[in-house]
Amino acid sequence: MPVWVQDQCVVVSMVDQLVRKVRTGKRKSLKASRLAFGSLMTKKWSTFADPDIIRINKDLMADVLRIYRENFTGINERRFTMYCRFFNETCYAFLERGKVVGYCIFFVRPVFSYSHIYKTATLYSLAVDSDHRVYGIGKRLLQKGIREMKLNSVNCISLYVATENMPAISLYKKAGFRILRELEDVCGPGLKCYEMDLGLGQGLP
Ligand SMILES: CC(C)(COP(=O)(O)OP(=O)(O)OC[C@H]1O[C@@H](n2cnc3c(N)ncnc32)[C@H](O)[C@@H]1OP(=O)(O)O)[C@@H](O)C(=O)NCCC(=O)NCCS
């Protein structure tokens, strides 16, 4: 049918554009096509309103990047910025009196099975400004992400966390994440980290 063919063309051309953008950015750790597909999967995203948490937009980017720089070593700003652009629906900033004091970034990827395409998410980065910690901001950012992942039929959220990062591990465990295994060199050269995940009960076989 002509309409269907036209829609399909539009989707194919969007995927092409995204794949080209990702390739230009020389992404290495994820296949560009899966990233592009994941990005498309978040386009019709249902949200929960939270008066303090909004999507990261370009006006907030400088503050978000500052918090990212202050909290992590071995940073990759280009990749970070690209995730914020491609996965805008799943990149959250916590505002206090109009100022960014924390952020949480997820990306979504497809998992293909024989008969279905499932969505899985990765918590790519989470940080709260040092002056604003232990007031529940990290928990609220994480909870907002988890609730929206459930609402949008994401099967599972995974993450990597350094084995010595007790505040973060405690936060993730309280949110229901479990430790899957210990790995080396994922959080940085020579560093040990845990891979953790949270199943969201959406029926991935
Ligand atoms: C991890 C981080 C995001 C937590 O943010 P936060 O706003 O301070 O955390 P919250 O106040 O929401 O605390 C939620 C839970 O986290 C855990 N937690 C937070 N700070 C903690 C600390 N200093 N020691 C132990 N547990 C801690 C607790 O389990 C807490 O639950 P509780 O309030 O019932 O005790 C923050 O410490 C941070 O930005 N760290 C640097 C960046 C980082 O390591 N990010 C994670 C990368 S994987």
Short mmCIF file of C-alpha atoms and ligand atoms in Angstrom, two decimals:
data_model
loop_
_atom_site.label_atom_id
_atom_site.label_comp_id
_atom_site.label_asym_id
_atom_site.label_seq_id
_atom_site.Cartn_x
_atom_site.Cartn_y
_atom_site.Cartn_z
CA MET A 1 0.00 0.00 0.00
CA PRO A 2 1.41 3.41 -0.91
CA VAL A 3 0.94 4.96 2.57
CA TRP A 4 2.69 2.07 4.26
CA VAL A 5 5.56 2.26 1.77
CA GLN A 6 5.85 6.00 2.39
CA ASP A 7 5.94 5.50 6.21
CA GLN A 8 8.51 2.79 5.84
CA CYS A 9 10.66 5.08 3.69
CA VAL A 10 10.50 7.80 6.32
CA VAL A 11 11.57 5.39 9.07
CA VAL A 12 14.38 3.93 6.93
CA SER A 13 15.65 7.40 6.11
CA MET A 14 15.54 8.41 9.83
CA VAL A 15 17.55 5.30 10.72
CA ASP A 16 20.03 6.10 7.93
CA GLN A 17 20.45 9.63 9.22
CA LEU A 18 20.99 8.47 12.79
CA VAL A 19 23.45 5.75 11.75
CA ARG A 20 25.40 8.33 9.72
CA LYS A 21 25.47 10.73 12.68
CA VAL A 22 26.70 8.05 15.05
CA ARG A 23 29.37 6.85 12.62
CA THR A 24 30.62 10.38 12.14
CA GLY A 25 31.04 10.60 15.91
CA LYS A 26 33.26 7.47 15.74
CA ARG A 27 31.32 5.53 18.39
CA LYS A 28 33.16 2.37 19.20
CA SER A 29 31.54 0.62 22.15
CA LEU A 30 28.07 0.20 20.70
CA LYS A 31 27.10 -0.78 17.22
CA ALA A 32 25.76 2.34 15.52
CA SER A 33 22.70 0.61 14.14
CA ARG A 34 21.57 -0.67 17.56
CA LEU A 35 22.08 2.76 19.05
CA ALA A 36 20.08 4.36 16.26
CA PHE A 37 17.33 1.78 16.65
CA GLY A 38 17.28 2.30 20.42
CA SER A 39 17.02 6.03 19.91
CA LEU A 40 14.00 5.55 17.65
CA MET A 41 12.44 3.30 20.31
CA THR A 42 12.35 6.23 22.74
CA LYS A 43 10.63 8.66 20.38
CA LYS A 44 7.10 8.04 21.65
CA TRP A 45 8.07 8.05 25.31
CA SER A 46 5.45 8.22 28.08
CA THR A 47 6.54 10.23 31.09
CA PHE A 48 5.75 10.79 34.76
CA ALA A 49 5.60 14.40 35.84
CA ASP A 50 8.05 15.44 38.54
CA PRO A 51 8.27 19.16 39.38
CA ASP A 52 12.04 18.97 40.04
CA ILE A 53 13.18 16.73 37.21
CA ILE A 54 13.25 17.71 33.54
CA ARG A 55 14.82 16.44 30.33
CA ILE A 56 18.37 17.62 29.71
CA ASN A 57 18.25 20.32 27.04
CA LYS A 58 21.04 22.36 25.48
CA ASP A 59 20.62 25.18 28.01
CA LEU A 60 21.37 22.76 30.86
CA MET A 61 24.19 20.95 29.11
CA ALA A 62 27.07 23.08 30.45
CA ASP A 63 26.01 22.49 34.08
CA VAL A 64 25.42 18.79 33.48
CA LEU A 65 28.88 18.47 31.90
CA ARG A 66 30.44 20.28 34.85
CA ILE A 67 28.96 17.75 37.28
CA TYR A 68 30.06 14.90 35.00
CA ARG A 69 33.66 16.25 34.84
CA GLU A 70 33.82 16.77 38.62
CA ASN A 71 32.70 13.24 39.41
CA PHE A 72 34.41 10.94 36.97
CA THR A 73 37.86 10.21 35.63
CA GLY A 74 38.45 8.85 32.14
CA ILE A 75 35.57 10.92 30.86
CA ASN A 76 34.35 11.02 27.28
CA GLU A 77 32.42 14.26 26.79
CA ARG A 78 31.72 13.58 23.17
CA ARG A 79 30.01 10.28 23.89
CA PHE A 80 28.22 11.77 26.90
CA THR A 81 26.85 14.65 24.81
CA MET A 82 25.83 12.29 22.05
CA TYR A 83 23.80 10.12 24.43
CA CYS A 84 22.07 13.22 25.75
CA ARG A 85 21.12 14.19 22.21
CA PHE A 86 20.08 10.76 20.94
CA PHE A 87 18.30 9.69 24.14
CA ASN A 88 16.87 12.99 25.17
CA GLU A 89 13.70 11.37 26.56
CA THR A 90 15.74 9.28 29.02
CA CYS A 91 18.25 11.91 30.17
CA TYR A 92 17.10 13.67 33.32
CA ALA A 93 18.33 16.70 35.22
CA PHE A 94 17.35 17.54 38.81
CA LEU A 95 16.86 21.29 39.32
CA GLU A 96 16.99 23.19 42.59
CA ARG A 97 16.01 26.85 42.30
CA GLY A 98 16.63 26.62 38.55
CA LYS A 99 20.15 25.20 38.97
CA VAL A 100 21.18 21.69 37.90
CA VAL A 101 22.28 19.69 40.95
CA GLY A 102 22.18 16.18 39.53
CA TYR A 103 21.58 14.18 36.39
CA CYS A 104 20.86 10.64 35.29
CA ILE A 105 21.39 9.29 31.77
CA PHE A 106 20.01 6.09 30.29
CA PHE A 107 20.25 4.73 26.79
CA VAL A 108 17.95 2.13 25.32
CA ARG A 109 18.82 -0.72 22.99
CA PRO A 110 16.82 -3.35 21.17
CA VAL A 111 17.18 -7.05 21.91
CA PHE A 112 15.99 -9.25 19.08
CA SER A 113 14.33 -12.60 19.72
CA TYR A 114 12.70 -14.95 17.21
CA SER A 115 9.32 -13.25 17.41
CA HIS A 116 9.80 -9.96 19.31
CA ILE A 117 11.94 -6.92 19.67
CA TYR A 118 12.47 -6.11 23.35
CA LYS A 119 13.85 -2.94 24.89
CA THR A 120 16.67 -2.96 27.42
CA ALA A 121 18.19 0.10 29.07
CA THR A 122 21.62 0.94 30.43
CA LEU A 123 22.16 3.46 33.17
CA TYR A 124 25.09 5.23 31.56
CA SER A 125 25.80 7.95 34.11
CA LEU A 126 24.37 9.28 37.38
CA ALA A 127 25.83 11.99 39.58
CA VAL A 128 24.74 14.51 42.20
CA ASP A 129 26.67 17.70 42.93
CA SER A 130 28.83 17.13 46.03
CA ASP A 131 27.06 19.92 48.01
CA HIS A 132 23.67 18.31 47.42
CA ARG A 133 24.33 14.69 48.30
CA VAL A 134 22.47 12.52 50.82
CA TYR A 135 19.26 14.55 50.42
CA GLY A 136 17.57 11.89 48.30
CA ILE A 137 18.30 13.45 44.88
CA GLY A 138 20.14 10.41 43.48
CA LYS A 139 17.29 8.19 44.63
CA ARG A 140 14.65 10.39 43.00
CA LEU A 141 16.52 10.54 39.69
CA LEU A 142 16.92 6.77 39.67
CA GLN A 143 13.30 6.17 40.66
CA LYS A 144 12.05 8.48 37.92
CA GLY A 145 14.10 6.54 35.34
CA ILE A 146 12.93 3.15 36.62
CA ARG A 147 9.26 4.19 36.63
CA GLU A 148 9.47 5.52 33.09
CA MET A 149 11.32 2.41 31.87
CA LYS A 150 8.49 0.27 33.29
CA LEU A 151 5.85 2.52 31.78
CA ASN A 152 7.53 2.23 28.37
CA SER A 153 7.87 -1.58 28.47
CA VAL A 154 11.63 -1.77 28.97
CA ASN A 155 12.57 -5.28 30.13
CA CYS A 156 15.68 -4.68 32.12
CA ILE A 157 18.10 -1.96 33.25
CA SER A 158 21.80 -2.73 33.57
CA LEU A 159 24.75 -0.71 34.83
CA TYR A 160 28.40 -0.89 35.79
CA VAL A 161 29.68 0.48 39.08
CA ALA A 162 33.16 0.49 40.62
CA THR A 163 33.39 -2.15 43.38
CA GLU A 164 34.56 0.45 45.91
CA ASN A 165 31.73 2.92 45.19
CA MET A 166 29.68 2.05 48.28
CA PRO A 167 27.22 4.99 48.12
CA ALA A 168 26.23 4.09 44.56
CA ILE A 169 26.11 0.33 45.20
CA SER A 170 23.90 0.90 48.23
CA LEU A 171 21.60 3.16 46.23
CA TYR A 172 21.29 0.59 43.43
CA LYS A 173 20.69 -2.32 45.80
CA LYS A 174 17.95 -0.40 47.59
CA ALA A 175 16.33 0.24 44.20
CA GLY A 176 16.29 -3.52 43.58
CA PHE A 177 19.39 -4.01 41.41
CA ARG A 178 21.38 -7.23 41.93
CA ILE A 179 25.06 -7.87 41.30
CA LEU A 180 25.54 -10.14 38.29
CA ARG A 181 29.33 -10.40 38.18
CA GLU A 182 32.62 -8.64 38.78
CA LEU A 183 34.55 -7.34 35.78
CA GLU A 184 37.83 -5.55 35.17
CA ASP A 185 38.68 -2.59 32.89
CA VAL A 186 35.06 -1.57 32.23
CA CYS A 187 34.92 1.40 34.62
CA GLY A 188 38.53 2.34 33.78
CA PRO A 189 41.87 0.63 33.14
CA GLY A 190 42.71 -1.80 35.97
CA LEU A 191 39.53 -0.92 37.87
CA LYS A 192 37.19 -3.56 39.19
CA CYS A 193 33.49 -3.04 38.78
CA TYR A 194 30.21 -4.86 39.22
CA GLU A 195 27.72 -5.41 36.49
CA MET A 196 24.29 -5.00 38.06
CA ASP A 197 20.82 -5.35 36.66
CA LEU A 198 17.18 -4.81 37.50
CA GLY A 199 14.51 -6.91 35.79
CA LEU A 200 11.31 -5.00 35.15
CA GLY A 201 9.08 -8.01 34.56
CA GLN A 202 8.18 -7.27 30.94
CA GLY A 203 8.55 -10.84 29.77
CA LEU A 204 11.94 -11.14 28.08
CA PRO A 205 12.44 -14.90 27.56
C1 LIG B 1 25.85 7.85 44.21
C2 LIG B 1 25.19 9.23 44.29
C3 LIG B 1 24.55 9.53 42.92
C4 LIG B 1 24.10 9.18 45.36
O1 LIG B 1 23.38 10.40 45.31
P1 LIG B 1 22.68 11.04 46.62
O2 LIG B 1 21.73 12.06 46.16
O3 LIG B 1 23.73 11.46 47.58
O4 LIG B 1 21.96 9.75 47.20
P2 LIG B 1 20.59 9.75 48.04
O5 LIG B 1 20.63 10.83 49.06
O6 LIG B 1 19.46 9.71 47.12
O7 LIG B 1 20.71 8.36 48.80
C5 LIG B 1 20.04 7.22 48.36
C6 LIG B 1 20.72 5.98 48.92
O8 LIG B 1 22.07 5.92 48.45
C7 LIG B 1 22.92 5.39 49.46
N1 LIG B 1 23.91 6.40 49.84
C8 LIG B 1 23.98 7.69 49.42
N2 LIG B 1 25.06 8.29 49.95
C9 LIG B 1 25.69 7.36 50.70
C10 LIG B 1 26.90 7.36 51.46
N3 LIG B 1 27.67 8.45 51.55
N4 LIG B 1 27.26 6.21 52.06
C11 LIG B 1 26.51 5.10 51.96
N5 LIG B 1 25.35 5.04 51.26
C12 LIG B 1 24.95 6.15 50.62
C13 LIG B 1 22.04 5.05 50.63
O9 LIG B 1 21.62 3.72 50.47
C14 LIG B 1 20.87 5.99 50.44
O10 LIG B 1 19.70 5.48 50.99
P3 LIG B 1 19.23 6.04 52.43
O11 LIG B 1 18.95 7.50 52.20
O12 LIG B 1 18.01 5.25 52.71
O13 LIG B 1 20.35 5.80 53.37
C15 LIG B 1 26.21 10.33 44.69
O14 LIG B 1 26.92 9.89 45.82
C16 LIG B 1 27.21 10.70 43.60
O15 LIG B 1 26.94 11.54 42.73
N6 LIG B 1 28.40 10.08 43.62
C17 LIG B 1 29.47 10.42 42.63
C18 LIG B 1 29.13 9.92 41.25
C19 LIG B 1 28.89 8.44 41.25
O16 LIG B 1 29.61 7.66 41.89
N7 LIG B 1 27.88 8.00 40.46
C20 LIG B 1 27.53 6.62 40.32
C21 LIG B 1 28.33 6.03 39.22
S1 LIG B 1 27.89 4.34 38.94
#
